[in-house]
Structure formats: C-alpha cells, structure tokens
Amino acid sequence: MSLNIPTASEQHPPGPTKENGGLGFLFIHPKIARQGEYYEFPLGMAYVTAVLRKQGFAVHVLDLCHGDEPIVDQIRAMMDSNINVVCTGGMSVKCGAIEEVVKAVRAINPTLPLVVGGPIVTADPPLAAEILGFDYGIIGEGELTIAELAEALLHQSDITQVKGLIYKVREMDATAGTYRSTPERESIRDIDSLPYPDYEGFNYRRYLSIINPTCSSSTYTLVENPRPVSIATTRSCPYNCTFCYHPLGRIYRQRSLANVRGEIEYLVKNYNINQLHIFDELFSVNKKRVMEFCDLIEPFELKWAVQLRVPDVDEEMLLRMRSAGACNIGYGVESMSATVLKSMKKNITPDQIRRALELTRKAKMGVTANLIFGDPAEDDHSVRESLDWWFKSKQYAVNLFMVRVLPDSKIYQDAVASGAVKDKAQFMRDGFPLINVSKLTNRAYTKLRNFTLWYANDERLVPVGKVISSRMSDKGGGNCGDVDITVECPDCHVVTEYKGFRQQNYFTFRRLTQLMCRNCWQRVYVRTKQVFRENYQLRNNTLLDFCVKQGIDFVQIRPWVFGLVNYLRMVLVSDRALIKMLSFMGKRSA
C-alpha cells in the first residue's frame, strides 16, 4: 500500500510570527491528570491550534497534565514577550481545572487577553463568563471564530463583527466589565476544509508514552504496546436525547472518507498507530458509509472502535466490520424500559437493543453500552425492567450509571426551571453532583446509586476470567511495576498472555480489572489482586482520589474521620461496605 502523507509543513505551513507582524498565542490544556496518568487527548483544542498555525500565527502549547509543578510556575515559565494572548477551555465538568488556569494567568499578568472556549462556554455563555471572568468566550465550533478573533486582535479591528463570541465590554462607562454576545456562528458545513489536529504541537509522541494496556479502554489490551489515537469523522448528532448536549451544533456533518483516510495515513506513518478510536457521537447513519469505511481501513490492519445506533446494524455489516478490524461497538442503550426510552427521545426499542447486542456478540466483537438510571420518567417499575434484563445479560458487560444533569441538556433546562438546580454557578463548581429528577423516592434513588457504584466489584454480576499466571515483567517500570499475565476467557475458554499490565493508582480500589479476550473480543473482568500478586499492597493512600473515581458526593468531614475511613479502606472493609459508609456519612453531613 502506497501512502501519500502530508508533511508537517504541509499540514501547518509557515507564516508570519510575532517578530514579523503576527500574534503569539499560548494554549493551555487544564490539569485533569497527574504526570504519567492517562487522560483524554484534547482533540478540540488541537483542531483550533491547527487552524491558527495554518493562518500563520505563532502558537505555543502547554499541557499541564505533563507536569506536577505548581500550575502558576508552569505557566510563568512559558510567558515571554512572544505571548500576546492566552487560550484555554474544555468541558463543563472540568470547570475547576479551567478556573485554576484562569486564576494563574490573571495572577501572572492580569492585563493579558484571555480566551476560553469549549462546551463550558457554549452550553451557557453568561454562566461561564460569570465563573471564569474571561475577556473573550468562544461559543460553538472554535476554528473559524478563533481565526477571525486573532485577525481582529492583530489589526485592532471591531470584534463585534466576529460571530460566535461573548466578550467583556471595555468602554469606560457604566457597562464596562459586563458581557455582550455577537451573532451566532453558523456550523462549519465543509469540515474537510479544516486541517488535521495539531498532533505535533501537543507532542503526541509524549502522550503515547503514558499509554499502557490498563490505563483506559479495555480495547487497549487487544494488542501488545497499544498506540491508540482518537479521530473525529463526523460532527454533532442528528438525534436529540434529553440527557445529551451537542456543543458542536445540531447539524450532523460527515468528513469525506478520502479526507479521513489521509489523516489515518498521516498518523500511521508519523506515530506508528495500531488502534483507532472513532470519537464521533454517531459514526454513521447509513450502512453504505460503514461498508466503505471498512474497505478503507482494512489495509492498515488496525483495531478500531465506533459508536452506532442499534437499529442501524445487521449481520452482514457486523461481520464485514469484524473482518476489517473493528473490535468494539458502542451503543446508546440507556434503558430497557420502553417508557424511559421514549422519555429520553431515543427513538429505539428494547427489542432493537436485544437484537443488536446479540448480533454483535455473534460476530465476536466487544460491546460498550450503558444503562443510565434517573430519567424524569424513571420509576420502580422501569428500574426493575432494566435490571431484570441486565442480571440475565452479563455476557455484554453493560455498565451502570446514574443520569448526570449537565448543561445544556433538556433535563438540565427542566431541572433549572423546576428549582432542582438552585444555583447554576455553584452546581457547576461542585462538579454537577447527582440529583434526583426521577419519580423514585430519595431513598430508592440513593439505594440505586450505591448499586451502580459497587456492582463492578461483584464477581457474580460481570464476566470474570481465570488468571492462570502472573509475573513481574522483564521491562519493569510503571507506577508499581509492570506484570505479564495469562488469562482464560470465560466465554470462549481460549488462554491468552497479556504483557505490560501496569497498576494504576486507582486500581487497588477496584476488586476487578478489565481486559478483552484476543480471540472472541469479549470484555472480561479479572481479579486485580491476582493480576498484581507481588505488589497489590502498594497503593495510593488518598481517600479523595477514591471518592472522585467512585463519584461519591459528601461534604467536609473531620480530619480524624478522614484518616479512619482511609485506614478502613486499606485494611478492613470491602469497597461495597466503604461506599455504604460514605453514603451514610454524606447524608448525615448534608
């Protein structure tokens, strides 16, 4: 196969810099992980920096996840005379991390123009402005808006002509310091016109160095030395589920497959990628595109994963995907109650869900699917409908979650209107804690929430493989040392050796660790203690991390109680008992 790869200079052609008339931009990716820990690559920000580079502006990138020094020190080290504008942003759930960046930048240079973008601004621009106090907020897709804003700042022209902005008023009158918005920007129809994401600027090679089989998706265990990448082949979604929000607009658009192929070729040649995760909300709405993509990707011999809708798949499509390297399909299941599915506006039925999952496993592909409880139509009967099916269907390893009320979804709008969310700013700063907007009693809701937290530690409820052997890897390294393990799949009973498993800080809080069978591609759980036999007791002694990972919301407790509960976690009690204890403490302290 001959590859026609654009060079780095073709992707980001040289142009004016600060010294010859341009502006210098510093993009800061907020600290959402500690150094060496896995985090999701900031694909949206990488698209924006790629556009600015193509326009000829000087762009500098600081990823705070690659260092554990104080944030203000990391940012100050990047600040010099070449930096004229600072940009940051992200999702609403990362509000605290974004706010830390804003405060650090203001502390270093309070007059430097500060631009914030991403879903946190798009979902509720006035709220984001209130919390973050930025100078310019990007509403919606950021590529064209940031390019026009950069030109306006460079030439000191009228920014009110830049669509898709919320900006701080600078006039010396009574309105100074307030915010105004410019007209809405139309969706980018031709997304082929955008350059590939700025992989070089974000040092993707360094990002790959933190990847190991156990750091994120269980699909990483399908190959030795996983080198994955997430790409977007579409934008938005043609559907409007009530718990979902589309920060890239409501118009569904697809890249041409030729354009997608060019990016894959570029990634394979420059980064030796061996796994591809399609980052789309919905990869395709028709079979023809899926089959054509299979023809495109098969020669690369990659393992890849996509998200599809349950009504859109059939046996022929799934078998073709399997032969082309598709290892996992994500489905938006959400509920097995027809009443709740209708309330969510899913436009699917329980029978369609059953059929799609059966066909997918018949084709020997992994399934990623969730049941999410707590929709406004949820009641005891609908919960039982979903759980009755789930208890009988553990071969699909369907995850359990509670609905989170996130901006600017329909259930969020309703929760604000009803008063369930009383203070939007505090709700965001608190990280969008779980709230009961369903028909369940608070007691039933709490019981269900606790079940969704501990079920993955119960071997009776998930497919568990047999760990035949475990030994320290010759390579060593990692947080607590790497191990090589041999596992028998509970589904096909094939024995497979996996190398380079690394114990993450939070794995010792979970009785079971996930992997995928390399024969039947079943998602399998194995006992964490059997995997890391020699170093299981080496653990991160941080109760706060445990609470964050488990999504437990409880307010301040005394230091001695904190220490006691941490000790109990380490020595005496199971995860299930600890979660019950923390939930009780949360109710008592609320």
mmCIF file of N, CA and C in Angstrom, residues 157-275:
data_model
loop_
_atom_site.group_PDB
_atom_site.id
_atom_site.type_symbol
_atom_site.label_atom_id
_atom_site.label_comp_id
_atom_site.label_asym_id
_atom_site.label_seq_id
_atom_site.Cartn_x
_atom_site.Cartn_y
_atom_site.Cartn_z
ATOM 1 N N SER A 157 -9.149 45.624 14.967
ATOM 2 C CA SER A 157 -10.406 45.940 14.288
ATOM 3 C C SER A 157 -11.583 45.602 15.185
ATOM 4 N N ASP A 158 -12.780 45.810 14.709
ATOM 5 C CA ASP A 158 -14.001 45.690 15.506
ATOM 6 C C ASP A 158 -14.343 44.221 15.762
ATOM 7 N N ILE A 159 -14.220 43.786 17.015
ATOM 8 C CA ILE A 159 -14.501 42.378 17.324
ATOM 9 C C ILE A 159 -15.988 42.069 17.286
ATOM 10 N N THR A 160 -16.826 43.082 17.288
ATOM 11 C CA THR A 160 -18.268 42.821 17.227
ATOM 12 C C THR A 160 -18.668 42.214 15.888
ATOM 13 N N GLN A 161 -17.753 42.267 14.927
ATOM 14 C CA GLN A 161 -18.023 41.665 13.617
ATOM 15 C C GLN A 161 -17.654 40.183 13.584
ATOM 16 N N VAL A 162 -17.068 39.708 14.677
ATOM 17 C CA VAL A 162 -16.701 38.287 14.763
ATOM 18 C C VAL A 162 -17.874 37.508 15.349
ATOM 19 N N LYS A 163 -18.463 36.636 14.571
ATOM 20 C CA LYS A 163 -19.601 35.856 15.051
ATOM 21 C C LYS A 163 -19.143 34.798 16.056
ATOM 22 N N GLY A 164 -20.071 34.436 16.974
ATOM 23 C CA GLY A 164 -19.811 33.349 17.905
ATOM 24 C C GLY A 164 -18.971 33.741 19.098
ATOM 25 N N LEU A 165 -19.062 34.993 19.539
ATOM 26 C CA LEU A 165 -18.268 35.474 20.664
ATOM 27 C C LEU A 165 -19.152 35.962 21.801
ATOM 28 N N ILE A 166 -18.658 35.814 23.021
ATOM 29 C CA ILE A 166 -19.129 36.583 24.154
ATOM 30 C C ILE A 166 -17.891 37.296 24.680
ATOM 31 N N TYR A 167 -17.995 38.594 24.891
ATOM 32 C CA TYR A 167 -16.790 39.360 25.219
ATOM 33 C C TYR A 167 -17.085 40.370 26.321
ATOM 34 N N LYS A 168 -16.019 40.734 27.027
ATOM 35 C CA LYS A 168 -16.135 41.694 28.108
ATOM 36 C C LYS A 168 -16.088 43.106 27.531
ATOM 37 N N VAL A 169 -17.036 43.914 27.937
ATOM 38 C CA VAL A 169 -17.121 45.290 27.442
ATOM 39 C C VAL A 169 -15.971 46.110 28.026
ATOM 40 N N ARG A 170 -15.295 46.880 27.162
ATOM 41 C CA ARG A 170 -14.141 47.666 27.589
ATOM 42 C C ARG A 170 -14.429 49.163 27.669
ATOM 43 N N GLU A 171 -15.596 49.594 27.161
ATOM 44 C CA GLU A 171 -15.889 51.026 27.165
ATOM 45 C C GLU A 171 -15.850 51.582 28.585
ATOM 46 N N MET A 172 -15.385 52.810 28.693
ATOM 47 C CA MET A 172 -15.283 53.459 30.006
ATOM 48 C C MET A 172 -16.614 54.106 30.364
ATOM 49 N N ASP A 173 -17.604 53.281 30.603
ATOM 50 C CA ASP A 173 -18.905 53.788 31.032
ATOM 51 C C ASP A 173 -19.523 52.773 31.979
ATOM 52 N N ALA A 174 -20.785 52.915 32.212
ATOM 53 C CA ALA A 174 -21.448 52.069 33.205
ATOM 54 C C ALA A 174 -21.493 50.598 32.799
ATOM 55 N N THR A 175 -21.307 50.315 31.501
ATOM 56 C CA THR A 175 -21.374 48.922 31.049
ATOM 57 C C THR A 175 -20.015 48.225 31.093
ATOM 58 N N ALA A 176 -18.961 48.937 31.419
ATOM 59 C CA ALA A 176 -17.623 48.336 31.444
ATOM 60 C C ALA A 176 -17.593 47.148 32.405
ATOM 61 N N GLY A 177 -17.011 46.056 31.934
ATOM 62 C CA GLY A 177 -16.921 44.849 32.751
ATOM 63 C C GLY A 177 -18.080 43.897 32.569
ATOM 64 N N THR A 178 -19.133 44.316 31.912
ATOM 65 C CA THR A 178 -20.244 43.420 31.600
ATOM 66 C C THR A 178 -19.936 42.685 30.295
ATOM 67 N N TYR A 179 -20.838 41.780 29.912
ATOM 68 C CA TYR A 179 -20.580 40.952 28.724
ATOM 69 C C TYR A 179 -21.665 41.154 27.671
ATOM 70 N N ARG A 180 -21.219 41.108 26.434
ATOM 71 C CA ARG A 180 -22.125 41.133 25.297
ATOM 72 C C ARG A 180 -21.784 39.985 24.365
ATOM 73 N N SER A 181 -22.752 39.588 23.565
ATOM 74 C CA SER A 181 -22.546 38.499 22.614
ATOM 75 C C SER A 181 -22.714 38.998 21.192
ATOM 76 N N THR A 182 -21.953 38.432 20.281
ATOM 77 C CA THR A 182 -22.104 38.726 18.859
ATOM 78 C C THR A 182 -23.077 37.710 18.259
ATOM 79 N N PRO A 183 -23.521 37.897 17.023
ATOM 80 C CA PRO A 183 -24.459 36.944 16.413
ATOM 81 C C PRO A 183 -23.901 35.517 16.384
ATOM 82 N N GLU A 184 -24.805 34.573 16.390
ATOM 83 C CA GLU A 184 -24.428 33.156 16.384
ATOM 84 C C GLU A 184 -23.683 32.800 15.109
ATOM 85 N N ARG A 185 -22.678 31.949 15.233
ATOM 86 C CA ARG A 185 -21.932 31.496 14.064
ATOM 87 C C ARG A 185 -22.580 30.234 13.497
ATOM 88 N N GLU A 186 -22.665 30.188 12.189
ATOM 89 C CA GLU A 186 -23.216 29.016 11.535
ATOM 90 C C GLU A 186 -22.253 27.835 11.681
ATOM 91 N N SER A 187 -22.793 26.635 11.638
ATOM 92 C CA SER A 187 -21.957 25.440 11.699
ATOM 93 C C SER A 187 -21.043 25.372 10.482
ATOM 94 N N ILE A 188 -19.861 24.820 10.683
ATOM 95 C CA ILE A 188 -18.920 24.632 9.570
ATOM 96 C C ILE A 188 -19.417 23.462 8.735
ATOM 97 N N ARG A 189 -19.927 23.768 7.546
ATOM 98 C CA ARG A 189 -20.525 22.718 6.713
ATOM 99 C C ARG A 189 -19.463 21.811 6.101
ATOM 100 N N ASP A 190 -18.387 22.413 5.605
ATOM 101 C CA ASP A 190 -17.338 21.638 4.942
ATOM 102 C C ASP A 190 -16.222 21.360 5.944
ATOM 103 N N ILE A 191 -16.369 20.302 6.724
ATOM 104 C CA ILE A 191 -15.347 20.024 7.733
ATOM 105 C C ILE A 191 -14.093 19.397 7.117
ATOM 106 N N ASP A 192 -14.163 19.020 5.828
ATOM 107 C CA ASP A 192 -12.946 18.621 5.122
ATOM 108 C C ASP A 192 -11.983 19.797 4.968
ATOM 109 N N SER A 193 -12.517 21.014 5.036
ATOM 110 C CA SER A 193 -11.678 22.193 4.830
ATOM 111 C C SER A 193 -10.754 22.458 6.021
ATOM 112 N N LEU A 194 -11.006 21.817 7.148
ATOM 113 C CA LEU A 194 -10.184 22.023 8.338
ATOM 114 C C LEU A 194 -8.907 21.194 8.250
ATOM 115 N N PRO A 195 -7.787 21.725 8.750
ATOM 116 C CA PRO A 195 -6.568 20.914 8.813
ATOM 117 C C PRO A 195 -6.721 19.803 9.833
ATOM 118 N N TYR A 196 -5.842 18.807 9.754
ATOM 119 C CA TYR A 196 -5.841 17.770 10.771
ATOM 120 C C TYR A 196 -5.471 18.390 12.114
ATOM 121 N N PRO A 197 -5.861 17.759 13.208
ATOM 122 C CA PRO A 197 -5.500 18.294 14.532
ATOM 123 C C PRO A 197 -3.983 18.466 14.681
ATOM 124 N N ASP A 198 -3.605 19.348 15.562
ATOM 125 C CA ASP A 198 -2.211 19.740 15.776
ATOM 126 C C ASP A 198 -1.496 18.717 16.663
ATOM 127 N N TYR A 199 -1.303 17.506 16.125
ATOM 128 C CA TYR A 199 -0.676 16.450 16.912
ATOM 129 C C TYR A 199 0.738 16.829 17.337
ATOM 130 N N GLU A 200 1.498 17.437 16.434
ATOM 131 C CA GLU A 200 2.870 17.808 16.757
ATOM 132 C C GLU A 200 2.911 18.863 17.860
ATOM 133 N N GLY A 201 2.036 19.871 17.752
ATOM 134 C CA GLY A 201 2.031 20.931 18.745
ATOM 135 C C GLY A 201 1.730 20.425 20.142
ATOM 136 N N PHE A 202 0.902 19.384 20.230
ATOM 137 C CA PHE A 202 0.551 18.804 21.526
ATOM 138 C C PHE A 202 1.452 17.615 21.888
ATOM 139 N N ASN A 203 2.520 17.444 21.119
ATOM 140 C CA ASN A 203 3.529 16.422 21.414
ATOM 141 C C ASN A 203 2.879 15.051 21.597
ATOM 142 N N TYR A 204 2.277 14.555 20.517
ATOM 143 C CA TYR A 204 1.536 13.302 20.625
ATOM 144 C C TYR A 204 2.440 12.122 20.970
ATOM 145 N N ARG A 205 3.702 12.194 20.613
ATOM 146 C CA ARG A 205 4.619 11.113 20.984
ATOM 147 C C ARG A 205 4.732 11.012 22.505
ATOM 148 N N ARG A 206 4.788 12.156 23.160
ATOM 149 C CA ARG A 206 4.854 12.130 24.618
ATOM 150 C C ARG A 206 3.551 11.602 25.192
ATOM 151 N N TYR A 207 2.436 11.993 24.578
ATOM 152 C CA TYR A 207 1.137 11.489 25.038
ATOM 153 C C TYR A 207 1.098 9.964 24.947
ATOM 154 N N LEU A 208 1.618 9.406 23.844
ATOM 155 C CA LEU A 208 1.612 7.959 23.679
ATOM 156 C C LEU A 208 2.465 7.263 24.737
ATOM 157 N N SER A 209 3.436 7.963 25.290
ATOM 158 C CA SER A 209 4.322 7.338 26.278
ATOM 159 C C SER A 209 3.599 6.995 27.574
ATOM 160 N N ILE A 210 2.447 7.623 27.834
ATOM 161 C CA ILE A 210 1.708 7.305 29.056
ATOM 162 C C ILE A 210 0.707 6.171 28.850
ATOM 163 N N ILE A 211 0.551 5.732 27.599
ATOM 164 C CA ILE A 211 -0.437 4.698 27.299
ATOM 165 C C ILE A 211 0.103 3.327 27.703
ATOM 166 N N ASN A 212 -0.714 2.553 28.374
ATOM 167 C CA ASN A 212 -0.401 1.152 28.655
ATOM 168 C C ASN A 212 -1.718 0.382 28.635
ATOM 169 N N PRO A 213 -1.675 -0.945 28.608
ATOM 170 C CA PRO A 213 -2.911 -1.709 28.394
ATOM 171 C C PRO A 213 -4.034 -1.431 29.385
ATOM 172 N N THR A 214 -3.716 -1.015 30.604
ATOM 173 C CA THR A 214 -4.752 -0.888 31.620
ATOM 174 C C THR A 214 -5.109 0.548 31.950
ATOM 175 N N CYS A 215 -4.670 1.509 31.144
ATOM 176 C CA CYS A 215 -4.856 2.900 31.553
ATOM 177 C C CYS A 215 -6.231 3.453 31.213
ATOM 178 N N SER A 216 -6.941 2.837 30.288
ATOM 179 C CA SER A 216 -8.243 3.400 29.911
ATOM 180 C C SER A 216 -9.136 2.301 29.364
ATOM 181 N N SER A 217 -9.428 2.371 28.074
ATOM 182 C CA SER A 217 -10.343 1.433 27.445
ATOM 183 C C SER A 217 -9.785 0.011 27.480
ATOM 184 N N SER A 218 -10.665 -0.954 27.727
ATOM 185 C CA SER A 218 -10.232 -2.354 27.727
ATOM 186 C C SER A 218 -9.751 -2.787 26.343
ATOM 187 N N THR A 219 -10.113 -2.047 25.292
ATOM 188 C CA THR A 219 -9.636 -2.390 23.952
ATOM 189 C C THR A 219 -8.122 -2.232 23.845
ATOM 190 N N TYR A 220 -7.517 -1.453 24.741
ATOM 191 C CA TYR A 220 -6.063 -1.302 24.706
ATOM 192 C C TYR A 220 -5.356 -2.621 24.973
ATOM 193 N N THR A 221 -6.050 -3.591 25.581
ATOM 194 C CA THR A 221 -5.419 -4.876 25.897
ATOM 195 C C THR A 221 -5.413 -5.825 24.701
ATOM 196 N N LEU A 222 -5.992 -5.418 23.572
ATOM 197 C CA LEU A 222 -6.070 -6.304 22.414
ATOM 198 C C LEU A 222 -4.743 -6.422 21.674
ATOM 199 N N VAL A 223 -3.841 -5.484 21.872
ATOM 200 C CA VAL A 223 -2.554 -5.516 21.181
ATOM 201 C C VAL A 223 -1.437 -5.302 22.198
ATOM 202 N N GLU A 224 -0.257 -5.803 21.867
ATOM 203 C CA GLU A 224 0.907 -5.503 22.694
ATOM 204 C C GLU A 224 1.341 -4.063 22.399
ATOM 205 N N ASN A 225 1.735 -3.361 23.415
ATOM 206 C CA ASN A 225 2.199 -1.977 23.259
ATOM 207 C C ASN A 225 1.183 -1.127 22.492
ATOM 208 N N PRO A 226 0.012 -0.903 23.056
ATOM 209 C CA PRO A 226 -1.024 -0.132 22.349
ATOM 210 C C PRO A 226 -0.559 1.290 22.040
ATOM 211 N N ARG A 227 -0.840 1.714 20.814
ATOM 212 C CA ARG A 227 -0.549 3.082 20.377
ATOM 213 C C ARG A 227 -1.823 3.631 19.729
ATOM 214 N N PRO A 228 -2.793 4.014 20.550
ATOM 215 C CA PRO A 228 -4.105 4.403 20.028
ATOM 216 C C PRO A 228 -4.169 5.879 19.652
ATOM 217 N N VAL A 229 -5.173 6.204 18.873
ATOM 218 C CA VAL A 229 -5.477 7.599 18.580
ATOM 219 C C VAL A 229 -6.989 7.712 18.432
ATOM 220 N N SER A 230 -7.530 8.860 18.845
ATOM 221 C CA SER A 230 -8.951 9.140 18.643
ATOM 222 C C SER A 230 -9.078 10.180 17.534
ATOM 223 N N ILE A 231 -9.918 9.896 16.559
ATOM 224 C CA ILE A 231 -10.160 10.865 15.493
ATOM 225 C C ILE A 231 -11.662 11.098 15.363
ATOM 226 N N ALA A 232 -12.016 12.247 14.806
ATOM 227 C CA ALA A 232 -13.422 12.591 14.577
ATOM 228 C C ALA A 232 -13.692 12.565 13.081
ATOM 229 N N THR A 233 -14.646 11.755 12.666
ATOM 230 C CA THR A 233 -15.005 11.703 11.244
ATOM 231 C C THR A 233 -16.337 12.395 10.970
ATOM 232 N N THR A 234 -17.057 12.759 12.035
ATOM 233 C CA THR A 234 -18.312 13.491 11.896
ATOM 234 C C THR A 234 -18.380 14.544 12.996
ATOM 235 N N ARG A 235 -19.369 15.404 12.899
ATOM 236 C CA ARG A 235 -19.631 16.366 13.966
ATOM 237 C C ARG A 235 -21.114 16.384 14.291
ATOM 238 N N SER A 236 -21.395 16.477 15.583
ATOM 239 C CA SER A 236 -22.741 16.530 16.134
ATOM 240 C C SER A 236 -23.449 15.192 15.942
ATOM 241 N N CYS A 237 -24.762 15.227 16.069
ATOM 242 C CA CYS A 237 -25.578 14.025 16.003
ATOM 243 C C CYS A 237 -26.969 14.451 15.536
ATOM 244 N N PRO A 238 -27.615 13.663 14.677
ATOM 245 C CA PRO A 238 -28.938 14.059 14.182
ATOM 246 C C PRO A 238 -30.067 13.841 15.186
ATOM 247 N N TYR A 239 -29.742 13.282 16.361
ATOM 248 C CA TYR A 239 -30.766 12.993 17.359
ATOM 249 C C TYR A 239 -30.612 13.931 18.557
ATOM 250 N N ASN A 240 -31.641 14.014 19.372
ATOM 251 C CA ASN A 240 -31.654 14.962 20.492
ATOM 252 C C ASN A 240 -32.126 14.284 21.772
ATOM 253 N N CYS A 241 -31.324 13.357 22.265
ATOM 254 C CA CYS A 241 -31.647 12.698 23.530
ATOM 255 C C CYS A 241 -31.689 13.742 24.645
ATOM 256 N N THR A 242 -32.600 13.572 25.571
ATOM 257 C CA THR A 242 -32.855 14.618 26.566
ATOM 258 C C THR A 242 -31.717 14.816 27.549
ATOM 259 N N PHE A 243 -30.860 13.792 27.733
ATOM 260 C CA PHE A 243 -29.750 13.902 28.688
ATOM 261 C C PHE A 243 -28.458 14.355 27.997
ATOM 262 N N CYS A 244 -28.525 14.565 26.687
ATOM 263 C CA CYS A 244 -27.339 14.839 25.891
ATOM 264 C C CYS A 244 -27.315 16.302 25.454
ATOM 265 N N TYR A 245 -26.119 16.756 25.079
ATOM 266 C CA TYR A 245 -25.935 18.125 24.612
ATOM 267 C C TYR A 245 -24.893 18.108 23.499
ATOM 268 N N HIS A 246 -25.123 18.875 22.447
ATOM 269 C CA HIS A 246 -24.234 18.887 21.291
ATOM 270 C C HIS A 246 -23.473 20.208 21.222
ATOM 271 N N PRO A 247 -22.279 20.289 21.780
ATOM 272 C CA PRO A 247 -21.537 21.554 21.773
ATOM 273 C C PRO A 247 -21.070 21.986 20.385
ATOM 274 N N LEU A 248 -21.061 21.063 19.424
ATOM 275 C CA LEU A 248 -20.644 21.412 18.064
ATOM 276 C C LEU A 248 -21.837 21.693 17.160
ATOM 277 N N GLY A 249 -22.961 22.035 17.757
ATOM 278 C CA GLY A 249 -24.137 22.388 16.963
ATOM 279 C C GLY A 249 -25.062 21.212 16.756
ATOM 280 N N ARG A 250 -26.185 21.481 16.158
ATOM 281 C CA ARG A 250 -27.207 20.448 15.971
ATOM 282 C C ARG A 250 -27.240 19.892 14.555
ATOM 283 N N ILE A 251 -26.364 20.375 13.687
ATOM 284 C CA ILE A 251 -26.349 19.913 12.301
ATOM 285 C C ILE A 251 -25.304 18.803 12.163
ATOM 286 N N TYR A 252 -25.738 17.635 11.753
ATOM 287 C CA TYR A 252 -24.860 16.480 11.605
ATOM 288 C C TYR A 252 -24.100 16.584 10.291
ATOM 289 N N ARG A 253 -22.762 16.490 10.383
ATOM 290 C CA ARG A 253 -21.915 16.601 9.195
ATOM 291 C C ARG A 253 -20.876 15.486 9.194
ATOM 292 N N GLN A 254 -20.509 15.040 7.993
ATOM 293 C CA GLN A 254 -19.544 13.959 7.850
ATOM 294 C C GLN A 254 -18.356 14.408 7.005
ATOM 295 N N ARG A 255 -17.162 14.006 7.430
ATOM 296 C CA ARG A 255 -15.989 14.195 6.581
ATOM 297 C C ARG A 255 -16.052 13.192 5.438
ATOM 298 N N SER A 256 -15.445 13.537 4.319
ATOM 299 C CA SER A 256 -15.329 12.557 3.246
ATOM 300 C C SER A 256 -14.381 11.455 3.702
ATOM 301 N N LEU A 257 -14.615 10.251 3.237
ATOM 302 C CA LEU A 257 -13.755 9.152 3.630
ATOM 303 C C LEU A 257 -12.345 9.309 3.083
ATOM 304 N N ALA A 258 -12.199 9.992 1.968
ATOM 305 C CA ALA A 258 -10.859 10.267 1.443
ATOM 306 C C ALA A 258 -10.086 11.156 2.411
ATOM 307 N N ASN A 259 -10.757 12.122 2.997
ATOM 308 C CA ASN A 259 -10.127 13.006 3.967
ATOM 309 C C ASN A 259 -9.759 12.234 5.230
ATOM 310 N N VAL A 260 -10.638 11.352 5.661
ATOM 311 C CA VAL A 260 -10.361 10.522 6.830
ATOM 312 C C VAL A 260 -9.168 9.614 6.558
ATOM 313 N N ARG A 261 -9.126 9.041 5.384
ATOM 314 C CA ARG A 261 -8.000 8.169 5.018
ATOM 315 C C ARG A 261 -6.683 8.929 5.092
ATOM 316 N N GLY A 262 -6.675 10.161 4.622
ATOM 317 C CA GLY A 262 -5.445 10.948 4.670
ATOM 318 C C GLY A 262 -4.939 11.125 6.090
ATOM 319 N N GLU A 263 -5.853 11.366 7.040
ATOM 320 C CA GLU A 263 -5.431 11.531 8.424
ATOM 321 C C GLU A 263 -4.909 10.218 9.000
ATOM 322 N N ILE A 264 -5.574 9.116 8.681
ATOM 323 C CA ILE A 264 -5.106 7.820 9.184
ATOM 324 C C ILE A 264 -3.714 7.516 8.642
ATOM 325 N N GLU A 265 -3.489 7.771 7.373
ATOM 326 C CA GLU A 265 -2.168 7.551 6.783
ATOM 327 C C GLU A 265 -1.111 8.395 7.492
ATOM 328 N N TYR A 266 -1.450 9.629 7.739
ATOM 329 C CA TYR A 266 -0.537 10.539 8.435
ATOM 330 C C TYR A 266 -0.193 10.000 9.828
ATOM 331 N N LEU A 267 -1.184 9.510 10.537
ATOM 332 C CA LEU A 267 -0.985 9.018 11.903
ATOM 333 C C LEU A 267 -0.189 7.717 11.925
ATOM 334 N N VAL A 268 -0.452 6.843 10.977
ATOM 335 C CA VAL A 268 0.280 5.577 10.915
ATOM 336 C C VAL A 268 1.747 5.833 10.603
ATOM 337 N N LYS A 269 2.013 6.701 9.650
ATOM 338 C CA LYS A 269 3.397 6.967 9.255
ATOM 339 C C LYS A 269 4.166 7.713 10.341
ATOM 340 N N ASN A 270 3.550 8.716 10.950
ATOM 341 C CA ASN A 270 4.270 9.574 11.879
ATOM 342 C C ASN A 270 4.279 9.067 13.313
ATOM 343 N N TYR A 271 3.271 8.264 13.710
ATOM 344 C CA TYR A 271 3.176 7.832 15.104
ATOM 345 C C TYR A 271 3.044 6.325 15.272
ATOM 346 N N ASN A 272 3.091 5.594 14.167
ATOM 347 C CA ASN A 272 3.020 4.136 14.229
ATOM 348 C C ASN A 272 1.788 3.674 14.999
ATOM 349 N N ILE A 273 0.656 4.281 14.714
ATOM 350 C CA ILE A 273 -0.602 3.966 15.393
ATOM 351 C C ILE A 273 -1.033 2.537 15.094
ATOM 352 N N ASN A 274 -1.528 1.836 16.120
ATOM 353 C CA ASN A 274 -2.055 0.487 15.875
ATOM 354 C C ASN A 274 -3.509 0.318 16.333
ATOM 355 N N GLN A 275 -4.088 1.364 16.901
ATOM 356 C CA GLN A 275 -5.500 1.337 17.285
ATOM 357 C C GLN A 275 -6.146 2.667 16.941
#
